[in-house]
Amino acid sequence: MVLNEHQSDALHELTNIAVGRAAAALSDLTGRHVLLEVPHTRICSITELPVTLSDLMSGEVATVHQIFTGPVAGDALLLLSHEAATILTKLLTDEPISSKRLNVSDQEVLIEIGNIVLNACLGMFGNLLQVHISFSVPRLHLDALDTLLDSLVIGTEELRYALVVSTTFRLQDTQVGGHLIIVLGVASLEHLLSEIEALG
Amino acid sequence: MIDLDQATLQWFNDHAAQGILITDAQLTIRNWNQWLETHSGRTAEEVIGRNLLEAYPDLAARRLDQAYTRALAGQVVVLSQRLHHYLLPMPPANPHTTFTHMQQSVRIAPLMTDERVAGTITVIDDVTERVEREEKLKHQIAVQEALQEIDRAILTLDLQECLQRLVHYTSALVGASTVAVVLRNNGKLQLGAYVSGEHRQQNLSADAERSIAAWAIRHGQAILIEDLMTIENHAILTPLDPTSRCAIAAPFIVEDEVIGALVVEAARARAFSEAEESLVIALATQAAIAIQNARLFEAEQRRREVAHALLEITQVASSSLELTQVLKHIAQRAAAICDASRCAIFLLNPTGERLDPVMAQFADGHVDSDLWATFKTLTAPVDAIPLLQKAIRERRPALFDDPSRTDLVPRAWSEPFGVQKLLAVPLISHDRAIGVMVLDITKSGGKFTPDQIDLAVTIGGQVAASIENAQLYSRVQHMAITDSLTGLYNRRGISELGSREVNRAHRFDRPLAAIMFDLDHFKHINDTYGHPIGDQVLAGLAARCRLSLRDVDLLGRYGGEEFAALLSETSLSDARKVAERLRQRVARAPFETDRGSMRVTISLGVAPLDEHCEDLTALLKRADQALYAAKQAGRNQVCVWSP
């Protein structure tokens, strides 16, 4: 599936608005000025996702994962390199960055941040489609990238697509990159795209 | 109204190890489980039916009502302990924890009925112990990192850097407003390093001896004062920062010697407990090793520098440089390694009554004509400079450390330069004082340490040896037996070697003859063409004569334009022939000079050695008489001595 220019622009604009809200929520939560930018949005089939992601990052990753159900269903993930996850957590909580380890409390912070970002994006889509989406409790996976991708690819028989939104967190003169990935069935995605097109 | 499965609720209420709170869409509390009753101190009866935000107004004050707004909008909300600490204020389950509130990790989810949000469920986990474990672990890691950093500082071996890192890490780990390293140096307390939030001070206050640091150093043990206001004898335990209320001091102990203390202070009473005290002790123990290592290293480096300087001085002293160069070099090095400003050397005159300045140098080697101009005027009877006299008389270093004692050192010396300290080291050679080396310090606060005084004495010995060597050398030079202009023996060479020839001829009764000869009208050449031309003629003459004689014959310049030759194994008649050959060779060809060819002649006197002629002097006297006769007879001829 290839997006036409109009769809692509509209999708990009929507995600920008969504992460903007997430950034506002994060700033509010942590008392720090947090900016979130979306330099890039793309859509690929689930089978292409491993290649797309391995171009973007490698090694140990931290993923906040939420399953959403309802008229539109799928998986939502905030994917960060382990290093990015560490830096982001420490910056948002004023902890010194010396330790590379994420303890359980650090992991909880990451879950809370991920939850806010994912909710903002999916909430936006829900509003757009005027459907109610239910979320699972978010979970954090600290795995190698491959393991995560396997868990996404294996599963349903339905043709699925991934919306990959590259994001940049900016705070305290530091930039931390991450990726929002929303995995949808083809039907959900077409539904979403037609609504996006209708906006224009 | 929410429809909840009664059996599930019952289980939640009786057995769940978490707090489970259920509200309806208006946030009216509908369920409050046993766990919540136990920990919040509020019974289900008290809270059920009340609005959550009214029952806990604290929630809205901390803007956590937003979490419920989001949940009612259908979102699952996670509240992490790190960012929120707790949802519902409750005392910690374990009263001995450092937290005032139970630390909570919370999830809030919407409860859905027919795709509508009918209420919320909140699950609260008590994570106090976990957080405490994490904090403890983090602290331990930080302590380990700090100790490693100090270890690394030990490896870098720069004392100041060690101390800076120590106060930096101590401040970060203990959370103190003031951290100081106090060191004991020659019995006095000095501030080694200092960090402080507001006050920056470079020096310890005057009553440092009564400070908590002094106590720890004196007793060799750590001390923790939780509240300085409550201790009885406040005066003997003052903090470094007058505004501090709580303090810890731990001594640095190296091989049973207390070399200083680490002091941490906080403005708040009871800011520290035994935990901080043991941490400060651990840091102080580590730091003591670092300080000792750094000091040993500095001392070792200093020793090496001194050894190197002494070696250099020895090399210079035994080099072929002339004495002035040697002394100049040594004086500068001596001033530099003894941390003095300048070094001057005075020598006793041969009668031992007067001191003559021979050298004055700055430590950095820069040249200042004023310096020497001042010293040059200091030539004086020994007793005019009492300090130097003292050093010479007592044969040990004399120290001048009171600039006002103008009776010890002349004003001309001390005043223009603002001399603060002065050290006079006698120069002893073969058990005899030959002079004195003087080092002075012109910057205020400088002083000579016992080590530096020892060093100055060692260098003084080297200076004395150099002077001795140089004087010996010049004596050898003086006694040297060659004439530098002609390359022939000089008068001394003729005397020494000629005497041996005369003795040998007498002993073995062998013939020996002497020829004295002289350049005719040499005064005229000098007056007309100048001495350099005269010298060139003399050199040419010498070379030509040398070629006319056998190798075994002695030929020397006896003085001025007068030459002497001793011909061993030669009879008078043979000597006469040799003399005639010399005369002809000189007269036959001119000598090349810078002023053109010059024709000269010589007059010669020949005399034999016989039993009436006792020594060389007598023999040469006879030859000289014959030479006189040749001159009288009209020059350019040979005369033979006759009794």
mmCIF file of N, CA and C in Angstrom, chain A residues 129-175:
data_model
loop_
_atom_site.group_PDB
_atom_site.id
_atom_site.type_symbol
_atom_site.label_atom_id
_atom_site.label_comp_id
_atom_site.label_asym_id
_atom_site.label_seq_id
_atom_site.Cartn_x
_atom_site.Cartn_y
_atom_site.Cartn_z
ATOM 1 N N LEU A 129 -12.102 8.808 13.848
ATOM 2 C CA LEU A 129 -12.990 7.756 13.335
ATOM 3 C C LEU A 129 -14.308 7.720 14.084
ATOM 4 N N GLN A 130 -14.349 8.519 15.121
ATOM 5 C CA GLN A 130 -15.531 8.554 15.989
ATOM 6 C C GLN A 130 -15.909 7.166 16.456
ATOM 7 N N VAL A 131 -14.858 6.465 16.884
ATOM 8 C CA VAL A 131 -15.102 5.139 17.472
ATOM 9 C C VAL A 131 -14.414 5.111 18.825
ATOM 10 N N HIS A 132 -14.869 4.211 19.652
ATOM 11 C CA HIS A 132 -14.211 4.087 20.945
ATOM 12 C C HIS A 132 -13.178 2.979 20.889
ATOM 13 N N ILE A 133 -11.975 3.310 21.295
ATOM 14 C CA ILE A 133 -10.905 2.319 21.309
ATOM 15 C C ILE A 133 -10.579 1.989 22.753
ATOM 16 N N SER A 134 -10.458 0.697 23.031
ATOM 17 C CA SER A 134 -10.064 0.268 24.382
ATOM 18 C C SER A 134 -8.586 -0.085 24.397
ATOM 19 N N PHE A 135 -7.973 0.275 25.494
ATOM 20 C CA PHE A 135 -6.534 0.008 25.598
ATOM 21 C C PHE A 135 -6.250 -1.047 26.645
ATOM 22 N N SER A 136 -5.232 -1.825 26.388
ATOM 23 C CA SER A 136 -4.758 -2.718 27.442
ATOM 24 C C SER A 136 -3.846 -1.903 28.353
ATOM 25 N N VAL A 137 -3.513 -2.481 29.502
ATOM 26 C CA VAL A 137 -2.522 -1.838 30.372
ATOM 27 C C VAL A 137 -1.177 -1.903 29.645
ATOM 28 N N PRO A 138 -0.455 -0.791 29.578
ATOM 29 C CA PRO A 138 0.804 -0.816 28.835
ATOM 30 C C PRO A 138 1.859 -1.696 29.501
ATOM 31 N N ARG A 139 2.679 -2.303 28.676
ATOM 32 C CA ARG A 139 3.752 -3.146 29.203
ATOM 33 C C ARG A 139 5.071 -2.722 28.559
ATOM 34 N N LEU A 140 6.115 -2.957 29.312
ATOM 35 C CA LEU A 140 7.438 -2.606 28.797
ATOM 36 C C LEU A 140 8.199 -3.874 28.458
ATOM 37 N N HIS A 141 8.779 -3.899 27.286
ATOM 38 C CA HIS A 141 9.647 -5.019 26.910
ATOM 39 C C HIS A 141 11.059 -4.498 26.755
ATOM 40 N N LEU A 142 11.970 -5.183 27.399
ATOM 41 C CA LEU A 142 13.389 -4.859 27.189
ATOM 42 C C LEU A 142 13.993 -6.070 26.493
ATOM 43 N N ASP A 143 14.110 -5.971 25.189
ATOM 44 C CA ASP A 143 14.514 -7.119 24.382
ATOM 45 C C ASP A 143 15.459 -6.667 23.292
ATOM 46 N N ALA A 144 15.943 -7.676 22.584
ATOM 47 C CA ALA A 144 16.620 -7.365 21.336
ATOM 48 C C ALA A 144 15.528 -7.039 20.322
ATOM 49 N N LEU A 145 15.828 -6.236 19.348
ATOM 50 C CA LEU A 145 14.840 -5.799 18.354
ATOM 51 C C LEU A 145 14.179 -6.989 17.652
ATOM 52 N N ASP A 146 14.964 -8.001 17.321
ATOM 53 C CA ASP A 146 14.455 -9.165 16.584
ATOM 54 C C ASP A 146 13.301 -9.845 17.307
ATOM 55 N N THR A 147 13.498 -10.046 18.614
ATOM 56 C CA THR A 147 12.474 -10.731 19.404
ATOM 57 C C THR A 147 11.157 -9.988 19.333
ATOM 58 N N LEU A 148 11.247 -8.686 19.433
ATOM 59 C CA LEU A 148 10.051 -7.857 19.393
ATOM 60 C C LEU A 148 9.353 -7.990 18.038
ATOM 61 N N LEU A 149 10.151 -7.894 16.986
ATOM 62 C CA LEU A 149 9.572 -7.954 15.646
ATOM 63 C C LEU A 149 8.894 -9.294 15.408
ATOM 64 N N ASP A 150 9.523 -10.383 15.872
ATOM 65 C CA ASP A 150 8.925 -11.714 15.724
ATOM 66 C C ASP A 150 7.535 -11.729 16.336
ATOM 67 N N SER A 151 7.427 -11.150 17.530
ATOM 68 C CA SER A 151 6.150 -11.204 18.228
ATOM 69 C C SER A 151 5.070 -10.435 17.476
ATOM 70 N N LEU A 152 5.470 -9.458 16.680
ATOM 71 C CA LEU A 152 4.484 -8.685 15.924
ATOM 72 C C LEU A 152 4.097 -9.381 14.626
ATOM 73 N N VAL A 153 5.068 -10.003 13.991
ATOM 74 C CA VAL A 153 4.821 -10.595 12.686
ATOM 75 C C VAL A 153 4.004 -11.875 12.816
ATOM 76 N N ILE A 154 4.360 -12.677 13.832
ATOM 77 C CA ILE A 154 3.628 -13.921 14.024
ATOM 78 C C ILE A 154 2.261 -13.582 14.602
ATOM 79 N N GLY A 155 1.258 -14.270 14.175
ATOM 80 C CA GLY A 155 -0.049 -13.995 14.783
ATOM 81 C C GLY A 155 -1.170 -14.178 13.792
ATOM 82 N N THR A 156 -1.764 -13.099 13.434
ATOM 83 C CA THR A 156 -2.982 -13.213 12.651
ATOM 84 C C THR A 156 -2.710 -13.482 11.177
ATOM 85 N N GLU A 157 -3.732 -13.908 10.530
ATOM 86 C CA GLU A 157 -3.593 -14.173 9.100
ATOM 87 C C GLU A 157 -3.900 -12.944 8.283
ATOM 88 N N GLU A 158 -4.568 -12.008 8.904
ATOM 89 C CA GLU A 158 -4.948 -10.803 8.178
ATOM 90 C C GLU A 158 -3.711 -10.028 7.748
ATOM 91 N N LEU A 159 -3.777 -9.454 6.565
ATOM 92 C CA LEU A 159 -2.698 -8.615 6.077
ATOM 93 C C LEU A 159 -2.631 -7.375 6.955
ATOM 94 N N ARG A 160 -1.469 -7.135 7.517
ATOM 95 C CA ARG A 160 -1.374 -6.004 8.431
ATOM 96 C C ARG A 160 -0.323 -5.001 7.970
ATOM 97 N N TYR A 161 -0.556 -3.792 8.377
ATOM 98 C CA TYR A 161 0.359 -2.717 8.020
ATOM 99 C C TYR A 161 0.869 -2.010 9.270
ATOM 100 N N ALA A 162 1.983 -1.390 9.124
ATOM 101 C CA ALA A 162 2.535 -0.631 10.251
ATOM 102 C C ALA A 162 2.687 0.830 9.852
ATOM 103 N N LEU A 163 2.172 1.663 10.695
ATOM 104 C CA LEU A 163 2.384 3.104 10.527
ATOM 105 C C LEU A 163 3.580 3.453 11.414
ATOM 106 N N VAL A 164 4.660 3.878 10.777
ATOM 107 C CA VAL A 164 5.877 4.161 11.545
ATOM 108 C C VAL A 164 6.089 5.670 11.620
ATOM 109 N N VAL A 165 5.981 6.198 12.811
ATOM 110 C CA VAL A 165 6.138 7.639 13.030
ATOM 111 C C VAL A 165 7.450 7.872 13.775
ATOM 112 N N SER A 166 8.411 8.437 13.077
ATOM 113 C CA SER A 166 9.683 8.745 13.765
ATOM 114 C C SER A 166 9.485 10.006 14.579
ATOM 115 N N THR A 167 9.929 9.982 15.804
ATOM 116 C CA THR A 167 9.742 11.150 16.674
ATOM 117 C C THR A 167 11.073 11.548 17.300
ATOM 118 N N THR A 168 11.144 12.805 17.626
ATOM 119 C CA THR A 168 12.330 13.287 18.342
ATOM 120 C C THR A 168 11.872 14.000 19.600
ATOM 121 N N PHE A 169 12.342 13.531 20.746
ATOM 122 C CA PHE A 169 12.087 14.226 22.008
ATOM 123 C C PHE A 169 13.190 15.262 22.159
ATOM 124 N N ARG A 170 12.774 16.502 22.456
ATOM 125 C CA ARG A 170 13.776 17.533 22.727
ATOM 126 C C ARG A 170 13.540 18.073 24.115
ATOM 127 N N LEU A 171 14.565 17.946 24.960
ATOM 128 C CA LEU A 171 14.472 18.581 26.269
ATOM 129 C C LEU A 171 15.878 18.815 26.811
ATOM 130 N N GLN A 172 16.012 19.896 27.525
ATOM 131 C CA GLN A 172 17.284 20.276 28.153
ATOM 132 C C GLN A 172 18.449 20.167 27.168
ATOM 133 N N ASP A 173 18.298 20.753 26.009
ATOM 134 C CA ASP A 173 19.372 20.767 25.007
ATOM 135 C C ASP A 173 19.756 19.383 24.506
ATOM 136 N N THR A 174 18.916 18.405 24.803
ATOM 137 C CA THR A 174 19.243 17.054 24.373
ATOM 138 C C THR A 174 18.157 16.564 23.419
ATOM 139 N N GLN A 175 18.563 15.801 22.411
ATOM 140 C CA GLN A 175 17.594 15.197 21.502
ATOM 141 C C GLN A 175 17.621 13.701 21.689
#
